[in-house]
């Protein structure tokens, strides 16, 4: 199995960190991982994205051509990446911020009000974790526990209190896509 | 234990573990995380990190530190390496060991900041003036960046010569799992040639100026003998699925990683494809390429440049087989799909020919 995912949004939304947590979680589960950030003459508020590969085998090309899933946190990223999702793949949209249409019929589109859910939890900065939780629910790429373990390693000592809200955010994200799947069925 | 690290940071950590205690450099994308990492870690390890006023200053500080027997490194990206070339020629002429890292970006000129392999000629064919050679190591993963960094210091000391680690923006920026294997570093006191203060012993001289042409030719002969030994002993390469390969792709670094995926895809379509990945670009692995020719009908060199290593592949093949080329330039990276299409074309799939 090889999971290929792109996370895209504005700089400052935790886009690069979300990808890193996913890669780190894969590593903790003994898988092969590669994480590549977009890098360029970018600034806070500009667009940022990263690609992550999690694989049972040695990773050949570390680049993601046709992602199996894309997590979209802003409008420009929707325009840029919706067309690259592999046929049958997953497009996860933070619908609190991104309202644009998706014309493709051959992919699964999930709209999760991630920023709204995060705000209800009391910290709008965990919107990334809401969408990541939804992604994990849909793909089982890694376990939520591994992601939280990775987060615990990344967080500085004074901030370990943030773990709980991140756990809740991931759960709410998972719940949101479970509900939408149930509604369709 | 494996940790998740950026390629640039892994080079820094591997350098410290290899006993490097001096770094002189100047920031440039896409390698700046390396000096950033060392700025923090080297002082903790009792070393010296210095951001020089320019690349030219940095390489000459490397000359000084290497002359004093220190394990020393500098790093830059393409335009910055061009600035260092005069110093690299001096280091080779004066037989000073050091490690130079080039995390390549698109050129020529100031170019861009996206990944490229367009400094192959510069790295392997001299770059600076005069008859000199240096070992050029081309890693293809974050793990190999760490391993070859450690090896680079050992090779530099072994031959008293600069060694270049040649990566690209993707390798520098990407995060992969890496573990640092313990290695033993040569103790500094073995460098009996170093200028460390001559009380109690004869004076050591580090110099690259020989105004007497007879003496300069003698020095050149000595250097050439050393380069010959490097060429004989230090060739490294890797082959992948070449045993029965009809189409052999030759690629290094990031391009080789992408080519490996294309080779797997070709195999799934029944095309017998394989890959030769030079790990040392100089000395170039001629033998590894010659050894796959028996089953091979044609070769395809893939590079992130307009065609540089392909010249060395053609020299190794010496006209025995056709050598094709596919490359992207300016920071564009060839995709596995593009490489697969090239393999298919060469295999004749596009024309309906049998490839069984």
PDB file of C-alpha atoms in Angstrom, chain B residues 5-173:
ATOM      1  CA  UNK B   5      14.690  15.044   9.132  1.00  0.00           C
ATOM      2  CA  UNK B   6      15.109  17.422   6.255  1.00  0.00           C
ATOM      3  CA  UNK B   7      17.968  16.504   3.929  1.00  0.00           C
ATOM      4  CA  UNK B   8      19.807  19.749   4.664  1.00  0.00           C
ATOM      5  CA  UNK B   9      19.580  19.138   8.418  1.00  0.00           C
ATOM      6  CA  UNK B  10      20.684  15.527   8.059  1.00  0.00           C
ATOM      7  CA  UNK B  11      23.882  16.697   6.341  1.00  0.00           C
ATOM      8  CA  UNK B  12      24.546  19.008   9.280  1.00  0.00           C
ATOM      9  CA  UNK B  13      23.986  16.326  11.900  1.00  0.00           C
ATOM     10  CA  UNK B  14      26.066  13.784   9.968  1.00  0.00           C
ATOM     11  CA  UNK B  15      28.900  16.317   9.656  1.00  0.00           C
ATOM     12  CA  UNK B  16      28.995  16.919  13.396  1.00  0.00           C
ATOM     13  CA  UNK B  17      28.973  13.181  14.070  1.00  0.00           C
ATOM     14  CA  UNK B  18      31.835  12.787  11.580  1.00  0.00           C
ATOM     15  CA  UNK B  19      33.901  15.169  13.679  1.00  0.00           C
ATOM     16  CA  UNK B  20      33.384  18.332  11.648  1.00  0.00           C
ATOM     17  CA  UNK B  21      33.874  21.264  14.002  1.00  0.00           C
ATOM     18  CA  UNK B  22      34.206  24.156  11.557  1.00  0.00           C
ATOM     19  CA  UNK B  23      31.686  25.529   9.106  1.00  0.00           C
ATOM     20  CA  UNK B  24      32.005  28.650   6.999  1.00  0.00           C
ATOM     21  CA  UNK B  25      29.234  29.617   4.620  1.00  0.00           C
ATOM     22  CA  UNK B  26      26.815  32.144   3.302  1.00  0.00           C
ATOM     23  CA  UNK B  27      23.056  31.594   3.053  1.00  0.00           C
ATOM     24  CA  UNK B  28      21.350  30.718  -0.235  1.00  0.00           C
ATOM     25  CA  UNK B  29      18.143  28.838  -1.061  1.00  0.00           C
ATOM     26  CA  UNK B  30      17.633  25.852  -1.185  1.00  0.00           C
ATOM     27  CA  UNK B  31      20.418  24.868   1.236  1.00  0.00           C
ATOM     28  CA  UNK B  32      20.007  27.424   4.026  1.00  0.00           C
ATOM     29  CA  UNK B  33      18.610  24.917   6.558  1.00  0.00           C
ATOM     30  CA  UNK B  34      22.098  23.373   6.638  1.00  0.00           C
ATOM     31  CA  UNK B  35      23.924  26.477   7.950  1.00  0.00           C
ATOM     32  CA  UNK B  36      20.852  27.229  10.092  1.00  0.00           C
ATOM     33  CA  UNK B  37      21.131  23.797  11.721  1.00  0.00           C
ATOM     34  CA  UNK B  38      24.873  24.117  12.221  1.00  0.00           C
ATOM     35  CA  UNK B  39      24.564  27.660  13.585  1.00  0.00           C
ATOM     36  CA  UNK B  40      22.647  26.100  16.459  1.00  0.00           C
ATOM     37  CA  UNK B  41      24.386  22.742  16.819  1.00  0.00           C
ATOM     38  CA  UNK B  42      28.078  23.471  16.127  1.00  0.00           C
ATOM     39  CA  UNK B  43      28.591  25.807  19.105  1.00  0.00           C
ATOM     40  CA  UNK B  44      26.889  23.175  21.317  1.00  0.00           C
ATOM     41  CA  UNK B  45      29.414  20.623  20.014  1.00  0.00           C
ATOM     42  CA  UNK B  46      32.320  22.958  20.765  1.00  0.00           C
ATOM     43  CA  UNK B  47      32.779  23.945  17.124  1.00  0.00           C
ATOM     44  CA  UNK B  48      32.891  27.133  15.117  1.00  0.00           C
ATOM     45  CA  UNK B  49      30.029  28.309  12.928  1.00  0.00           C
ATOM     46  CA  UNK B  50      30.731  31.441  10.982  1.00  0.00           C
ATOM     47  CA  UNK B  51      28.516  33.199   8.469  1.00  0.00           C
ATOM     48  CA  UNK B  52      31.089  34.808   6.218  1.00  0.00           C
ATOM     49  CA  UNK B  53      30.664  38.091   4.366  1.00  0.00           C
ATOM     50  CA  UNK B  54      30.594  36.227   1.060  1.00  0.00           C
ATOM     51  CA  UNK B  55      31.020  32.810  -0.515  1.00  0.00           C
ATOM     52  CA  UNK B  56      34.560  33.749  -1.546  1.00  0.00           C
ATOM     53  CA  UNK B  57      35.459  34.601   2.034  1.00  0.00           C
ATOM     54  CA  UNK B  58      33.869  31.369   3.251  1.00  0.00           C
ATOM     55  CA  UNK B  59      35.853  29.085   0.945  1.00  0.00           C
ATOM     56  CA  UNK B  60      39.096  30.809   1.917  1.00  0.00           C
ATOM     57  CA  UNK B  61      38.237  30.338   5.595  1.00  0.00           C
ATOM     58  CA  UNK B  62      37.824  26.662   4.723  1.00  0.00           C
ATOM     59  CA  UNK B  63      41.358  26.789   3.262  1.00  0.00           C
ATOM     60  CA  UNK B  64      42.698  28.170   6.511  1.00  0.00           C
ATOM     61  CA  UNK B  65      40.890  25.737   8.783  1.00  0.00           C
ATOM     62  CA  UNK B  66      41.790  22.737   6.604  1.00  0.00           C
ATOM     63  CA  UNK B  67      45.422  23.854   6.607  1.00  0.00           C
ATOM     64  CA  UNK B  68      45.344  23.870  10.388  1.00  0.00           C
ATOM     65  CA  UNK B  69      44.098  20.274  10.355  1.00  0.00           C
ATOM     66  CA  UNK B  70      40.439  20.860  11.172  1.00  0.00           C
ATOM     67  CA  UNK B  71      37.573  18.837   9.757  1.00  0.00           C
ATOM     68  CA  UNK B  72      35.805  21.593   7.879  1.00  0.00           C
ATOM     69  CA  UNK B  73      32.824  22.036   5.614  1.00  0.00           C
ATOM     70  CA  UNK B  74      31.153  24.703   3.531  1.00  0.00           C
ATOM     71  CA  UNK B  75      27.893  24.592   1.631  1.00  0.00           C
ATOM     72  CA  UNK B  76      26.064  26.599  -0.955  1.00  0.00           C
ATOM     73  CA  UNK B  77      23.845  26.312  -3.990  1.00  0.00           C
ATOM     74  CA  UNK B  78      24.785  26.697  -7.636  1.00  0.00           C
ATOM     75  CA  UNK B  79      25.620  30.431  -8.052  1.00  0.00           C
ATOM     76  CA  UNK B  80      27.377  30.375  -4.689  1.00  0.00           C
ATOM     77  CA  UNK B  81      29.474  27.389  -5.732  1.00  0.00           C
ATOM     78  CA  UNK B  82      30.563  29.295  -8.847  1.00  0.00           C
ATOM     79  CA  UNK B  83      31.935  31.962  -6.504  1.00  0.00           C
ATOM     80  CA  UNK B  84      33.838  29.331  -4.510  1.00  0.00           C
ATOM     81  CA  UNK B  85      35.565  27.724  -7.493  1.00  0.00           C
ATOM     82  CA  UNK B  86      38.794  29.689  -7.312  1.00  0.00           C
ATOM     83  CA  UNK B  87      39.151  28.592  -3.688  1.00  0.00           C
ATOM     84  CA  UNK B  88      38.341  24.980  -4.553  1.00  0.00           C
ATOM     85  CA  UNK B  89      41.151  24.953  -7.116  1.00  0.00           C
ATOM     86  CA  UNK B  90      43.523  26.330  -4.437  1.00  0.00           C
ATOM     87  CA  UNK B  91      42.365  23.687  -1.947  1.00  0.00           C
ATOM     88  CA  UNK B  92      42.983  20.890  -4.448  1.00  0.00           C
ATOM     89  CA  UNK B  93      46.372  22.344  -5.414  1.00  0.00           C
ATOM     90  CA  UNK B  94      47.421  22.661  -1.773  1.00  0.00           C
ATOM     91  CA  UNK B  95      46.087  19.183  -0.976  1.00  0.00           C
ATOM     92  CA  UNK B  96      43.695  20.317   1.706  1.00  0.00           C
ATOM     93  CA  UNK B  97      40.867  18.000   2.797  1.00  0.00           C
ATOM     94  CA  UNK B  98      37.413  19.525   3.127  1.00  0.00           C
ATOM     95  CA  UNK B  99      33.798  18.837   2.237  1.00  0.00           C
ATOM     96  CA  UNK B 100      31.878  21.138  -0.096  1.00  0.00           C
ATOM     97  CA  UNK B 101      28.117  20.731  -0.348  1.00  0.00           C
ATOM     98  CA  UNK B 102      26.224  21.919  -3.429  1.00  0.00           C
ATOM     99  CA  UNK B 103      22.425  21.709  -3.193  1.00  0.00           C
ATOM    100  CA  UNK B 104      21.778  22.594  -6.825  1.00  0.00           C
ATOM    101  CA  UNK B 105      19.163  25.003  -8.161  1.00  0.00           C
ATOM    102  CA  UNK B 106      18.237  25.929 -11.708  1.00  0.00           C
ATOM    103  CA  UNK B 107      20.681  28.033 -13.718  1.00  0.00           C
ATOM    104  CA  UNK B 108      22.504  29.456 -15.566  1.00  0.00           C
ATOM    105  CA  UNK B 109      23.196  32.799 -13.934  1.00  0.00           C
ATOM    106  CA  UNK B 110      21.155  33.616 -10.871  1.00  0.00           C
ATOM    107  CA  UNK B 111      18.568  31.217 -12.339  1.00  0.00           C
ATOM    108  CA  UNK B 112      15.863  30.175  -9.903  1.00  0.00           C
ATOM    109  CA  UNK B 113      15.593  28.400  -6.577  1.00  0.00           C
ATOM    110  CA  UNK B 114      13.888  25.176  -7.669  1.00  0.00           C
ATOM    111  CA  UNK B 115      15.774  21.848  -7.879  1.00  0.00           C
ATOM    112  CA  UNK B 116      18.192  21.096 -10.692  1.00  0.00           C
ATOM    113  CA  UNK B 117      21.199  18.961 -11.614  1.00  0.00           C
ATOM    114  CA  UNK B 118      22.752  21.422 -13.995  1.00  0.00           C
ATOM    115  CA  UNK B 119      26.081  21.702 -12.154  1.00  0.00           C
ATOM    116  CA  UNK B 120      27.226  18.212 -13.193  1.00  0.00           C
ATOM    117  CA  UNK B 121      29.856  19.581 -15.571  1.00  0.00           C
ATOM    118  CA  UNK B 122      31.021  22.122 -13.008  1.00  0.00           C
ATOM    119  CA  UNK B 123      31.364  19.478 -10.295  1.00  0.00           C
ATOM    120  CA  UNK B 124      32.963  16.693 -12.322  1.00  0.00           C
ATOM    121  CA  UNK B 125      35.013  18.460 -14.980  1.00  0.00           C
ATOM    122  CA  UNK B 126      37.096  20.812 -12.900  1.00  0.00           C
ATOM    123  CA  UNK B 127      34.928  23.861 -12.411  1.00  0.00           C
ATOM    124  CA  UNK B 128      37.876  25.838 -11.163  1.00  0.00           C
ATOM    125  CA  UNK B 129      41.098  26.331 -13.124  1.00  0.00           C
ATOM    126  CA  UNK B 130      44.012  23.948 -13.514  1.00  0.00           C
ATOM    127  CA  UNK B 131      44.260  20.165 -13.699  1.00  0.00           C
ATOM    128  CA  UNK B 132      42.461  18.988 -10.618  1.00  0.00           C
ATOM    129  CA  UNK B 133      39.849  16.421  -9.724  1.00  0.00           C
ATOM    130  CA  UNK B 134      37.652  15.873  -6.726  1.00  0.00           C
ATOM    131  CA  UNK B 135      35.433  12.996  -5.705  1.00  0.00           C
ATOM    132  CA  UNK B 136      31.791  13.949  -6.317  1.00  0.00           C
ATOM    133  CA  UNK B 137      29.184  12.036  -4.307  1.00  0.00           C
ATOM    134  CA  UNK B 138      25.557  12.027  -5.468  1.00  0.00           C
ATOM    135  CA  UNK B 139      23.104  10.880  -2.777  1.00  0.00           C
ATOM    136  CA  UNK B 140      19.492  10.005  -3.647  1.00  0.00           C
ATOM    137  CA  UNK B 141      17.806   9.923  -0.229  1.00  0.00           C
ATOM    138  CA  UNK B 142      18.040  11.654   3.129  1.00  0.00           C
ATOM    139  CA  UNK B 143      19.652   8.516   4.579  1.00  0.00           C
ATOM    140  CA  UNK B 144      22.265   8.563   1.867  1.00  0.00           C
ATOM    141  CA  UNK B 145      22.870  12.284   2.406  1.00  0.00           C
ATOM    142  CA  UNK B 146      23.824  11.414   5.981  1.00  0.00           C
ATOM    143  CA  UNK B 147      25.898   8.350   5.066  1.00  0.00           C
ATOM    144  CA  UNK B 148      27.771  10.050   2.246  1.00  0.00           C
ATOM    145  CA  UNK B 149      28.439  13.162   4.319  1.00  0.00           C
ATOM    146  CA  UNK B 150      30.291  10.984   6.812  1.00  0.00           C
ATOM    147  CA  UNK B 151      32.084   9.195   4.008  1.00  0.00           C
ATOM    148  CA  UNK B 152      32.978  12.481   2.320  1.00  0.00           C
ATOM    149  CA  UNK B 153      35.030  13.562   5.339  1.00  0.00           C
ATOM    150  CA  UNK B 154      36.862  10.235   5.390  1.00  0.00           C
ATOM    151  CA  UNK B 155      37.631  10.368   1.676  1.00  0.00           C
ATOM    152  CA  UNK B 156      38.794  13.976   1.959  1.00  0.00           C
ATOM    153  CA  UNK B 157      41.260  13.030   4.701  1.00  0.00           C
ATOM    154  CA  UNK B 158      42.336   9.830   2.959  1.00  0.00           C
ATOM    155  CA  UNK B 159      43.388  11.668  -0.203  1.00  0.00           C
ATOM    156  CA  UNK B 160      44.017  15.155   1.233  1.00  0.00           C
ATOM    157  CA  UNK B 161      41.613  16.527  -1.340  1.00  0.00           C
ATOM    158  CA  UNK B 162      38.288  18.395  -1.431  1.00  0.00           C
ATOM    159  CA  UNK B 163      35.234  16.156  -1.754  1.00  0.00           C
ATOM    160  CA  UNK B 164      31.934  17.455  -3.103  1.00  0.00           C
ATOM    161  CA  UNK B 165      28.502  16.308  -1.988  1.00  0.00           C
ATOM    162  CA  UNK B 166      26.176  17.087  -4.889  1.00  0.00           C
ATOM    163  CA  UNK B 167      22.447  17.181  -4.132  1.00  0.00           C
ATOM    164  CA  UNK B 168      19.503  19.176  -5.391  1.00  0.00           C
ATOM    165  CA  UNK B 169      16.721  21.294  -3.924  1.00  0.00           C
ATOM    166  CA  UNK B 170      14.371  18.343  -3.469  1.00  0.00           C
ATOM    167  CA  UNK B 171      16.935  16.306  -1.512  1.00  0.00           C
ATOM    168  CA  UNK B 172      17.758  19.326   0.622  1.00  0.00           C
ATOM    169  CA  UNK B 173      14.142  20.227   1.383  1.00  0.00           C
TER     170      UNK B 173
END
